[in-house]
Each structure stands twice: as structure tokens, then as C-alpha cells.
Tab-separated table of C-alpha atoms and ligand atoms in Angstrom:
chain	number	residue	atom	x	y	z
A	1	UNK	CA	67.499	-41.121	-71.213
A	2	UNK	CA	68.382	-40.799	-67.902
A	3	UNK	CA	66.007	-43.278	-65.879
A	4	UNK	CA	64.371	-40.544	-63.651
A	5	UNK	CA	62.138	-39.109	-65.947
A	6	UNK	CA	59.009	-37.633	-64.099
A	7	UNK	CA	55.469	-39.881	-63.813
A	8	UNK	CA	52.831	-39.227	-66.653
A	9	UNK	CA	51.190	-37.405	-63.711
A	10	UNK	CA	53.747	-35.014	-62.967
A	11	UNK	CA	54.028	-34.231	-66.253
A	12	UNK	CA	50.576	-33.153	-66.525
A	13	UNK	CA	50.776	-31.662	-63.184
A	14	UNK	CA	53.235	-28.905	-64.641
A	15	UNK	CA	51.801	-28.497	-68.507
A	16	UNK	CA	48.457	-27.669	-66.724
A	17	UNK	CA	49.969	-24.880	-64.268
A	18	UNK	CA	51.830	-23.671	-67.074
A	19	UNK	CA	48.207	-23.582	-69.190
A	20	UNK	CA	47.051	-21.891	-66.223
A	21	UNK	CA	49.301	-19.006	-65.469
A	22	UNK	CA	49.689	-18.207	-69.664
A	23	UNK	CA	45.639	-17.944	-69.891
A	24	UNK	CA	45.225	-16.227	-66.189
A	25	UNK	CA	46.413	-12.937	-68.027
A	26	UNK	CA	43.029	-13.262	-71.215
A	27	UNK	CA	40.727	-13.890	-67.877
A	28	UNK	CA	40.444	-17.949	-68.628
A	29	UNK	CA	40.255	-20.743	-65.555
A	30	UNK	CA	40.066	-24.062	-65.812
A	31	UNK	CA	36.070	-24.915	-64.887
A	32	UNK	CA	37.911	-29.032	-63.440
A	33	UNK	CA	39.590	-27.291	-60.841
A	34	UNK	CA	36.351	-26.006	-59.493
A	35	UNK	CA	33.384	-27.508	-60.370
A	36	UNK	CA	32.507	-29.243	-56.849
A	37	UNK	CA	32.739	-26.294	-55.817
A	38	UNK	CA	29.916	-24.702	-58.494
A	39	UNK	CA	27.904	-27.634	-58.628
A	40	UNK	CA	27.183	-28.937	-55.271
A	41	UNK	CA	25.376	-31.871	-54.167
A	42	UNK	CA	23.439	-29.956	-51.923
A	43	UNK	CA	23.661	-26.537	-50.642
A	44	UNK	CA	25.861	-25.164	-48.778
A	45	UNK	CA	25.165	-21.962	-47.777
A	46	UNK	CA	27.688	-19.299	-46.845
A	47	UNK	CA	25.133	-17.223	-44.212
A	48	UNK	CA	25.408	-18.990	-40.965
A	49	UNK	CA	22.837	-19.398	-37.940
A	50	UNK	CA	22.461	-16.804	-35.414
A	51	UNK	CA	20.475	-15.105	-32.966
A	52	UNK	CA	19.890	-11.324	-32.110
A	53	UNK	CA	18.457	-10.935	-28.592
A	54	UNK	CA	16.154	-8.421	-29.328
A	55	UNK	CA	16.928	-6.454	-25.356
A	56	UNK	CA	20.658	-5.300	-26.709
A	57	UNK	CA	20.051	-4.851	-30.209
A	58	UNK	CA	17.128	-2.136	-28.744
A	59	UNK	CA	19.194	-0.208	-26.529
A	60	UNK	CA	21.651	0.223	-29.698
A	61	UNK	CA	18.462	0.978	-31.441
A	62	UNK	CA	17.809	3.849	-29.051
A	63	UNK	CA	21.087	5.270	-28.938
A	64	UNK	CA	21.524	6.068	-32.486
A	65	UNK	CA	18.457	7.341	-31.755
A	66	UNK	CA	20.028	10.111	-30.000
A	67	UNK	CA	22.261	10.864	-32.032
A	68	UNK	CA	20.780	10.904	-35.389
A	69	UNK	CA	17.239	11.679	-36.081
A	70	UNK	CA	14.951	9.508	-39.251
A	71	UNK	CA	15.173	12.557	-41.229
A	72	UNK	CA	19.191	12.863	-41.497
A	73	UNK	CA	19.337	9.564	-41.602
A	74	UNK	CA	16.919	8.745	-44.186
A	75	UNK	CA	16.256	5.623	-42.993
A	76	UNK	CA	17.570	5.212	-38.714
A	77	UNK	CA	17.879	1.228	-38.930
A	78	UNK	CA	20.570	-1.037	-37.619
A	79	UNK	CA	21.739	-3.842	-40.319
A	80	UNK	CA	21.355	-7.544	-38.769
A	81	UNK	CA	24.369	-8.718	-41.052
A	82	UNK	CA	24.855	-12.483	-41.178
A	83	UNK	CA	28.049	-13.040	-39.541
A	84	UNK	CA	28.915	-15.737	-42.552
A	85	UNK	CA	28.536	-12.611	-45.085
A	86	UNK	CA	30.909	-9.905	-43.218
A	87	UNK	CA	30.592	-6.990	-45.520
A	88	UNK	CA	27.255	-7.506	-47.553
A	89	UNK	CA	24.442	-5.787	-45.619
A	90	UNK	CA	23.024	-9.662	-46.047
A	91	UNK	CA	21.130	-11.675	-43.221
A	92	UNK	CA	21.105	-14.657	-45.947
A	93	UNK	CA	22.596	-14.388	-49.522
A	94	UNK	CA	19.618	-13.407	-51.002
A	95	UNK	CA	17.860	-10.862	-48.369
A	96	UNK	CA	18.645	-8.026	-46.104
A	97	UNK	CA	17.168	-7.481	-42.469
A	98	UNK	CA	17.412	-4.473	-40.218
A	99	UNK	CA	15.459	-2.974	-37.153
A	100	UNK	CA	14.040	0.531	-37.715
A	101	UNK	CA	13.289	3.305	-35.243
A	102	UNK	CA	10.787	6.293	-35.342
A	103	UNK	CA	10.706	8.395	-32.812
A	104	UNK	CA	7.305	9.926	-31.491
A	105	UNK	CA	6.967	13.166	-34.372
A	106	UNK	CA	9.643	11.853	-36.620
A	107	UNK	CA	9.410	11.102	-40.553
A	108	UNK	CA	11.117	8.485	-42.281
A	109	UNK	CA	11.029	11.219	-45.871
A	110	UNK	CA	9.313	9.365	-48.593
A	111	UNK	CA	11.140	7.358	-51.219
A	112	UNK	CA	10.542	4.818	-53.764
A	113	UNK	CA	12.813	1.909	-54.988
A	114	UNK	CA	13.222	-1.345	-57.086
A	115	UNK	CA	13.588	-3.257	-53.824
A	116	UNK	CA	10.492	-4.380	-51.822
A	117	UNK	CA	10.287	-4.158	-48.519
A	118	UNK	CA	8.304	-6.048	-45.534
A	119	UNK	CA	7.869	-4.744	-41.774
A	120	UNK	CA	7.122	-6.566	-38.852
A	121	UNK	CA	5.978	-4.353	-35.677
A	122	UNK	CA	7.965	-5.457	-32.733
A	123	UNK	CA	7.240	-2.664	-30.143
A	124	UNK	CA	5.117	0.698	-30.096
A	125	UNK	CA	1.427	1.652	-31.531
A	126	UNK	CA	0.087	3.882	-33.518
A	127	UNK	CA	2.801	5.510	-36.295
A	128	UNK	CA	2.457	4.540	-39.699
A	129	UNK	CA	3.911	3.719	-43.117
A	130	UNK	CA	1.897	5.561	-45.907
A	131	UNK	CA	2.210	3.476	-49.471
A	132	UNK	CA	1.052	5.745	-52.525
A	133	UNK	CA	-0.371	7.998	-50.331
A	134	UNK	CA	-2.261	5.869	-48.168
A	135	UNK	CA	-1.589	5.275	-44.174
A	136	UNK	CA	-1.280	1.910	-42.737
A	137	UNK	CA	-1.628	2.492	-38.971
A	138	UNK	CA	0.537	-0.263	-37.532
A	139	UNK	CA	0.254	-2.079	-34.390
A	140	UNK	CA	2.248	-4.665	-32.712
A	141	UNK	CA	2.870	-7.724	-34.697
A	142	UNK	CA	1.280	-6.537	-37.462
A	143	UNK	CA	2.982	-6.725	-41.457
A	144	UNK	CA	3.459	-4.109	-43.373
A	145	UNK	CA	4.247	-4.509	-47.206
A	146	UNK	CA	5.801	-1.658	-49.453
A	147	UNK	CA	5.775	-3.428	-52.935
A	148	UNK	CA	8.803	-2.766	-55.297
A	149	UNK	CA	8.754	1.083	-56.759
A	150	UNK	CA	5.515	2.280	-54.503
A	151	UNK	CA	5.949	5.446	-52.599
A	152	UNK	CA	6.664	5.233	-48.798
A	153	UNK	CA	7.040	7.320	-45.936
A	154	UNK	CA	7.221	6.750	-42.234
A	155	UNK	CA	5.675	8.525	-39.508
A	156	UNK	CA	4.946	8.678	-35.977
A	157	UNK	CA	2.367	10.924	-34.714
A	158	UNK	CA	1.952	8.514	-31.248
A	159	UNK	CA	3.674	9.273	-27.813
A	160	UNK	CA	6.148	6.115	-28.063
A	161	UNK	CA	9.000	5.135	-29.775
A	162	UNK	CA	7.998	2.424	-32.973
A	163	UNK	CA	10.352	-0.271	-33.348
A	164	UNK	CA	9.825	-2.734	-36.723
A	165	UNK	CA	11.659	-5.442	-38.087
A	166	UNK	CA	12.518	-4.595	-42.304
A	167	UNK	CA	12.729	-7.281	-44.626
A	168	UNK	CA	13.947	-6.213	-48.030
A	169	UNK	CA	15.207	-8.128	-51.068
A	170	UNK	CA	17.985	-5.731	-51.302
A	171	UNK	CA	20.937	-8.500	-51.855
A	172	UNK	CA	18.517	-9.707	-54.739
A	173	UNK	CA	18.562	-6.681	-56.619
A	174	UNK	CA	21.655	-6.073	-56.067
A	175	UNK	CA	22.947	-9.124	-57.837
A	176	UNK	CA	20.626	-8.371	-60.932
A	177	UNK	CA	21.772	-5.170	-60.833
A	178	UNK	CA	18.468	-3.772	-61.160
A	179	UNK	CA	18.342	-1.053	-58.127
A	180	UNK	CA	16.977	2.281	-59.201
A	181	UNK	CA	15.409	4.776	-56.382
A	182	UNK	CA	13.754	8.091	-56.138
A	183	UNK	CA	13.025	10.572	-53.348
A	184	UNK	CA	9.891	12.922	-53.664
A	185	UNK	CA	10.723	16.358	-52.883
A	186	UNK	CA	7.808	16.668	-50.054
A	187	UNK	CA	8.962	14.756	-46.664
A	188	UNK	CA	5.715	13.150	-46.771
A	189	UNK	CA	3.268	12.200	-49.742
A	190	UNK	CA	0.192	13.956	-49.323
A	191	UNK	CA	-2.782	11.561	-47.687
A	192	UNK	CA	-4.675	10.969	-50.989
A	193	UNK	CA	-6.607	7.457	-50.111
A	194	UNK	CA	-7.904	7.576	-46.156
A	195	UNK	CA	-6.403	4.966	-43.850
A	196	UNK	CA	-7.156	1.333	-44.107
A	197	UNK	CA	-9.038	1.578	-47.476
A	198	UNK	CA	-7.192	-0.904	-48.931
A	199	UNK	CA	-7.089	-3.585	-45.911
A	200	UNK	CA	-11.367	-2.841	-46.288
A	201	UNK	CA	-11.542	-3.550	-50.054
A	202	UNK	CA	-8.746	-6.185	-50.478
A	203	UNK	CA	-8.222	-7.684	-47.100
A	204	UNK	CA	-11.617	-9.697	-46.198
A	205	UNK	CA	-12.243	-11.966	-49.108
A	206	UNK	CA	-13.667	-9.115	-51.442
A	207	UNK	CA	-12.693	-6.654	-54.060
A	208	UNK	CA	-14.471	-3.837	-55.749
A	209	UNK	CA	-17.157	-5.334	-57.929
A	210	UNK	CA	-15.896	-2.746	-61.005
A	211	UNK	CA	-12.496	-1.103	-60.879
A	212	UNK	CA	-13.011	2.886	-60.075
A	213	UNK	CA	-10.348	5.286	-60.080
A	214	UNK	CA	-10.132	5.072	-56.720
A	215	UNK	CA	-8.774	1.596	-57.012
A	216	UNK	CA	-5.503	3.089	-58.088
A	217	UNK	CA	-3.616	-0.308	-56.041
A	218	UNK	CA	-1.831	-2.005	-58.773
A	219	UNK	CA	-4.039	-4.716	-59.636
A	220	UNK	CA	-0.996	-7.557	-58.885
A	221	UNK	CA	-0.295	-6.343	-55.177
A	222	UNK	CA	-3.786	-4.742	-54.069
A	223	UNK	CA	-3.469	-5.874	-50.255
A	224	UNK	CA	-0.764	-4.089	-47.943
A	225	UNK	CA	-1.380	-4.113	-44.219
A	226	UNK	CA	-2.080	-8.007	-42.341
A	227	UNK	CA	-2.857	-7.392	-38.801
A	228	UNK	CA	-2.098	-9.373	-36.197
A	229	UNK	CA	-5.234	-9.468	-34.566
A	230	UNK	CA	-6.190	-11.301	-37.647
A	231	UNK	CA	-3.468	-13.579	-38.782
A	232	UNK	CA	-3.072	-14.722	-34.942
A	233	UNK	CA	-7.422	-15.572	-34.973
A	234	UNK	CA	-6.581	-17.411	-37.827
A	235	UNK	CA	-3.510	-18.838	-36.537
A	236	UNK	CA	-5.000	-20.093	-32.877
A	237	UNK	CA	-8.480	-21.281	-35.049
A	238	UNK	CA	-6.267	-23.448	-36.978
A	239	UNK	CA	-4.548	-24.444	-33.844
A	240	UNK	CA	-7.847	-25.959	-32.404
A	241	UNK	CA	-9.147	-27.479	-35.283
A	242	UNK	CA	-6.275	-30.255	-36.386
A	243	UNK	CA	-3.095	-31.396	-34.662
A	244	UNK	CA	-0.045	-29.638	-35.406
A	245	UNK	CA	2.331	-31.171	-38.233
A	246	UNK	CA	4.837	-32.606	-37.345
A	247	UNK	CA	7.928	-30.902	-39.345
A	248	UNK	CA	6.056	-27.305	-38.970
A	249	UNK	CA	3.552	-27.087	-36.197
A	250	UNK	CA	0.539	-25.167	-37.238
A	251	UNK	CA	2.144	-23.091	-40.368
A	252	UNK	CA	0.111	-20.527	-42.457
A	253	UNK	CA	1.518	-18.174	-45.119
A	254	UNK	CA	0.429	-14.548	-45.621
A	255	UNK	CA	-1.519	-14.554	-49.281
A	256	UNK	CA	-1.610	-12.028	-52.390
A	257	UNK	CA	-5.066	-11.715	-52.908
A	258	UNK	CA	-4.628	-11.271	-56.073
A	259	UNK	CA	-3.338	-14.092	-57.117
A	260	UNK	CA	-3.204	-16.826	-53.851
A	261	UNK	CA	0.978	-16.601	-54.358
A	262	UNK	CA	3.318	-15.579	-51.754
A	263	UNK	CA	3.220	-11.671	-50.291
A	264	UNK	CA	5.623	-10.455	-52.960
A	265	UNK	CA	7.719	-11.371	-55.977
A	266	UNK	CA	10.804	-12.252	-54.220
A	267	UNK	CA	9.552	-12.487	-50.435
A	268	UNK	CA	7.347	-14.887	-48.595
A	269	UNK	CA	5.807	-14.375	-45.458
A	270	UNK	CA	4.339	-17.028	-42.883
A	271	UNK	CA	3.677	-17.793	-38.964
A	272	UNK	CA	3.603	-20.629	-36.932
A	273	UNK	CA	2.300	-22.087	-33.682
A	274	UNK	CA	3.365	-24.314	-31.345
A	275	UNK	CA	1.746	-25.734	-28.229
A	276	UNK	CA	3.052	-25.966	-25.216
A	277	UNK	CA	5.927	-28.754	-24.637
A	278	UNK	CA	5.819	-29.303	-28.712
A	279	UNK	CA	8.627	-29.582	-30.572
A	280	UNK	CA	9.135	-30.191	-34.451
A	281	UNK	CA	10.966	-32.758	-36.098
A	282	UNK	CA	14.024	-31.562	-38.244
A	283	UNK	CA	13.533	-30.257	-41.981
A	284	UNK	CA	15.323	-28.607	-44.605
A	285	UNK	CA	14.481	-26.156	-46.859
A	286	UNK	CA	16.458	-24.437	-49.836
A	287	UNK	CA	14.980	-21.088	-48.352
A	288	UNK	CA	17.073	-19.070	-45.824
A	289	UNK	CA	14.202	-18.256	-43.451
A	290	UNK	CA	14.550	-15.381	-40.474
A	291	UNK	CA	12.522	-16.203	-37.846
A	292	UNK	CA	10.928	-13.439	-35.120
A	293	UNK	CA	9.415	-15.202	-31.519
A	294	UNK	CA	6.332	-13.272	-31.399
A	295	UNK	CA	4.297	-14.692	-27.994
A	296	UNK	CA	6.066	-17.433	-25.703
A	297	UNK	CA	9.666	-18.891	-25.566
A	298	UNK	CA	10.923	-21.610	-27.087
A	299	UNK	CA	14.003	-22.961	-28.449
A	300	UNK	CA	15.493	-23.209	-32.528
A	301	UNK	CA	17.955	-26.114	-33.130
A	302	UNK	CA	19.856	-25.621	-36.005
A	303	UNK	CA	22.095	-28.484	-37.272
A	304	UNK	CA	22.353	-29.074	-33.715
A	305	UNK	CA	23.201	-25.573	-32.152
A	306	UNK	CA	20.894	-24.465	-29.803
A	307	UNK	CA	19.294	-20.973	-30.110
A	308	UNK	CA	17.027	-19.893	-26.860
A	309	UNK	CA	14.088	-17.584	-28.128
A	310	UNK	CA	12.156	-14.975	-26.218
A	311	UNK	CA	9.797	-12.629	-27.250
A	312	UNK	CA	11.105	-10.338	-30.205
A	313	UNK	CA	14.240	-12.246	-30.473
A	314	UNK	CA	15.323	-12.955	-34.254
A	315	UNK	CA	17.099	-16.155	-35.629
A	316	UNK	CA	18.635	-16.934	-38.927
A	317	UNK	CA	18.238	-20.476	-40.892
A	318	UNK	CA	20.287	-20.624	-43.608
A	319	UNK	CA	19.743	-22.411	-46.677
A	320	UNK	CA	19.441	-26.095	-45.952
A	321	UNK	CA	20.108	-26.089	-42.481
A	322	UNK	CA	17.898	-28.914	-40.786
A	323	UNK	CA	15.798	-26.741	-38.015
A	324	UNK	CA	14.000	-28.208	-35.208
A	325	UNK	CA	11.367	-25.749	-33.313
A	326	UNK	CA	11.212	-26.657	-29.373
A	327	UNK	CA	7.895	-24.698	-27.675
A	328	UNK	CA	8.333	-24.056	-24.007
A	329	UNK	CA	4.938	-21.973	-23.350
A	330	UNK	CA	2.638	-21.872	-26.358
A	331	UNK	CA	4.992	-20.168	-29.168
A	332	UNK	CA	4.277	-17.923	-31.836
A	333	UNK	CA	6.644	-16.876	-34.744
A	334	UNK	CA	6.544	-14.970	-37.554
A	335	UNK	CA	8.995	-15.663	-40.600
A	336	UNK	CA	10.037	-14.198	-44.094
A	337	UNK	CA	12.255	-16.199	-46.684
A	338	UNK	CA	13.159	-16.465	-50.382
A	339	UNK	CA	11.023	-18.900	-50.729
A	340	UNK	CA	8.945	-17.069	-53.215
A	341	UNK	CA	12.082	-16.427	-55.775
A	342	UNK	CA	13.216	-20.192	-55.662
A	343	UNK	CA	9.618	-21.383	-56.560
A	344	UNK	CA	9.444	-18.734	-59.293
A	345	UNK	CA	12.974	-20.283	-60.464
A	346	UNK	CA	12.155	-23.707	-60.158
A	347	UNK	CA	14.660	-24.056	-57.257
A	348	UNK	CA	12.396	-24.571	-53.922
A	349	UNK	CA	12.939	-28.164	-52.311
A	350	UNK	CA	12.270	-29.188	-49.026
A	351	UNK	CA	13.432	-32.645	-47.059
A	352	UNK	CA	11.869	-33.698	-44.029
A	353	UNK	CA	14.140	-35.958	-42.020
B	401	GTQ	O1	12.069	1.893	-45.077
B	401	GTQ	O2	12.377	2.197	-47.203
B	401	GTQ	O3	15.807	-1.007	-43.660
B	401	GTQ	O4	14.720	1.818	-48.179
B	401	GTQ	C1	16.475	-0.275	-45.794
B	401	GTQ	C2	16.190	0.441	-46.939
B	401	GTQ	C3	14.366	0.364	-44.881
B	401	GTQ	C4	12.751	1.776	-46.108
B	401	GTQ	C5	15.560	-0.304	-44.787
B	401	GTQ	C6	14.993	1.113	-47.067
B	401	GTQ	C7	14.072	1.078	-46.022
């Protein structure tokens, strides 16, 4: 014995790195070493907050547009990649935003995938996104949905550009590992259903008394097209009838029809008002959320950082992240999140402070 020997703890200290670096080789880690890490006491998300100001993120919009037309490029969009998640074509873990651009006599050639996808209109009239064969003429501000494995193809047969906003649960799929796609051979899929049928049969608080073949929407996702002429009446109606909440403002969500759930399996789709000089208290929700100013200018607060909002300008919430909504002029958002997954999982939770 020499006196010196090392403490218990040192001891262990050693045996265990030894344990480690003989088992690192068979693919074995110690789960003590990590666990807070796994099993947090709340979430911390990786995806951080941030604004696109919608002016620059055009004029890059329009460039490519000169240099690569919707055909070659399949699909001309420009990836609004959370900073936090350099590398994964990710706005928030979970989801996947870009902005699209078709030029006046362009097509976007029709495809189908796994993924679903969402768009929001930010700028131009008139071109379209045909889902099995059926146009949806979109306008500003309107949404758009092209439910998982449905046909799609984007045109634009009007004399301006057409800028949207895509929201896709591509970072979803891709961690199920569950992407498969298709292209048709045509550009286009030929115009089998005339424009707006569905928006007439599934859109107003109806459906067709006895399914017909020509009600060839999949029964679970009949509805497609929400304009914004009539989410914002029902928006401003519920605006005058009751005081806004405090935590949201005036909120609605965008419904199946089918079922009263959110827009889509994995996606959920909502706007908000705000009157003039309002602003929210803070609240936090397990959802990432991206947010798009749609009339007015405001202000987003996220855990304290300050994000100015104009019209068309985009901001990220992360999961979690406590977000207070300031209204300068009467403001108007629209917002998608993964809000519809979590509740399917079990996972949704919301604190407000
Ligand atoms: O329009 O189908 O932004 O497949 C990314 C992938 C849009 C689309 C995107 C897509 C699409």
C-alpha cells in the first residue's frame, strides 16, 4: 500500500471510460451520460427564430427566375432554411418552407408524392394548381392544399408573375422514411373535373347528398382551395362579435370538412387578427408555427427578440418559444404548424404565461 491510492470516484471515473471505449467498437453508449439530454424537462428546440423580409427574398425569387425556368427546375422555389438546422431543407424540425415562382405561361410539370403540401398566395392572380385534375384558380391570400400522393401541377396562364408560400411536411417524411414520388409523363394532367367544383360541393357547409362518380375527392380530404375572401369575412365577423383573447387575438383554424380536424394529417393551418394597438400576452406551444403578415404591420416577440412584420414578411416560432404578437395597424396573419402531428401523437401542450 502506498497511501496515495486514487478516490472511489476516480476509480470509477477510469473503469467507466475504459467500459466505454471497449463497447464503442459493438455500437453500445452508456444511456447516464446522456439522458438530460434525451429526456428534457421541456423542449428545447434546435430551429431558432427568424424573419425573412419578404422585399429581398423576392428579388432572389425573380432572379432565379431568369435563369432557370419551372419546367427545368421542376419545382423554381427558394428553401427558407432555419438557420438553427444548417443543412436540412427544415424551417422547424418537423416541416419545410419555401417561396415558389411561376412565371406568366410557365408549368410547374405534374408530380405526385408522400409529402403534403400547403400554399399560401403572397403576390399575383389568376395561375393555378390543378389537384387530380382539377384547377384551383388562386388569388392573393388564398390556401391551397395538395394532400399526400394527389396529382399536382402548376400553371400560369395570367400576365403576372405568381409568388406562393409552400408548406410541406417534407422533414416528417423524411424521418419515417416514407418518401415515395412519381412524375406523370404529360406536363400537365388533363382538366378532368372543371374549376372550383370541389370548393362548390365541399366548401359551404354541404356535400353531395349520394356519392357519384364524379365525387372522385377522397372521401378523408374532399375540400382543397380556402379563399381569402372567405376566411378573412369570417375572420373580421369574428372580430366584431367578441373581444379578442388575450394569448391569441381573434384565432380561427382552417377545417377538414370531413372530419372538423386540422387541414391535413401532419399540417395545421390557422389566421389571426389583431386590432389596432393590441398586443398578446406571451404563450408557448410545443408546435413550431411559421407565421406570414398578411394585412397591417405589427411586431413578433420571441423570447424577447423583436421581429418587425410587414406585409408578406415570414417569421419562425420554434417549439416552445413564448411569442408575444404586437398589432400596429389592424394585423392579419396567416400560420401553419405541426400542430396536427403532436395532437395525433399525444404530444400537443400549450402554456399561457
Ligand atoms: O409544388 O410539389 O416547395 O414537391 C417542394 C417540393 C414544392 C410542389 C416545394 C414540392 C413542391
Amino acid at each position: 500500500m502506498d497511501g496515495t491510492a486514487p478516490s472511489p470516484g476516480r476509480d470509477q471515473q477510469a473503469a467507466l471510460q475504459r467500459l466505454y471505449a471497449e463497447m464503442q467498437p459493438l455500437s453500445l453508449y452508456p444511456l447516464w451520460e446522456v439522458l438530460s439530454a434525451l429526456v428534457t424537462p421541456t423542449p428545447r428546440s434546435a430551429a431558432v427564430a427568424h424573419r425573412w423580409e419578404y422585399g429581398p427574398a423576392r428579388d432572389y425569387l425573380m432572379r432565379a427566375g431568369g435563369l432557370i425556368s419551372a419546367e427545368q427546375a421542376e419545382r423554381r422555389v427558394l428553401i427558407l432554411e432555419n438557420p438553427g438546422l444548417a443543412g436540412s431543407s427544415a424551417i422547424i424540425p418537423s416541416l419545410y418552407a419555401g417561396l415558389q415562382l411561376i412565371l406568366p405561361g410557365e408549368v410547374a410539370p405534374c408530380h405526385r408524392h408522400t409529402q403534403c403540401a400547403l400554399r399560401f398566395v403572397l403576390e399575383g392572380d389568376g395561375a393555378f394548381t390543378a389537384v387530380d385534375g382539377e384547377k384551383a384558380l388562386m388569388r392573393p391570400f388564398d390556401l391551397v392544399l395538395t394532400p399526400n400522393w394527389q396529382w399536382h401541377d402548376h400553371g400560369n396562364a395570367s400576365a403576372t408573375p405568381m409568388i406562393w408560400l409552400d408548406g410541406l411536411d417534407i422533414p416528417t417524411v423524411r424521418f419515417y422514411e416514407a418518401s415515395f414520388a412519381e412524375r406523370l409523363a404529360e406536363p400537365a394532367h388533363s382538366e378532368t373535373i372543371p374549376a372550383g367544383d370541389s370548393l362548390a360541393r365541399y366548401g359551404r357547409n354541404l356535400r353531395p347528398f349520394r356519392a357519384t362518380a364524379a365525387d372522385r375527392r377522397p372521401a378523408h380530404q374532399p375540400l382543397f382551395h380556402y379563399p381569402y375572401a372567405e376566411w378573412r369575412a369570417s375572420l373580421l365577423a369574428l372580430a366584431a362579435a367578441e373581444p379578442p383573447d388575450p394569448h391569441l387575438g381573434h384565432a380561427m383554424e382552417f377545417v377538414n370538412p370531413a372530419d372538423g380536424g386540422p387541414v391535413m394529417p401532419t399540417i395545421a393551418a390557422q389566421v389571426r387578427h389583431l386590432p389596432a394597438g393590441f398586443e398578446t400576452r406571451a404563450r408557448r406551444s410545443t408546435d413550431g408555427t411559421i407565421l406570414v403578415a398578411v394585412e397591417g404591420r405589427g411586431t413578433a416577440r420571441v423570447e424577447g427578440r423583436e421581429f418587425p412584420l410587414e406585409e408578406r414578411d415570414l417569421v419562425v416560432v420554434p417549439s416552445w418559444q413564448a411569442l408575444e404578437l404586437r398589432a400596429e395597424t389592424p394585423l392579419l396573419l396567416f400560420g401553419y404548424s405541426d400542430r396536427a402531428a403532436q395532437e395525433k401523437l399525444g404530444l400537443y401542450r400549450e402554456a399561457r404565461l
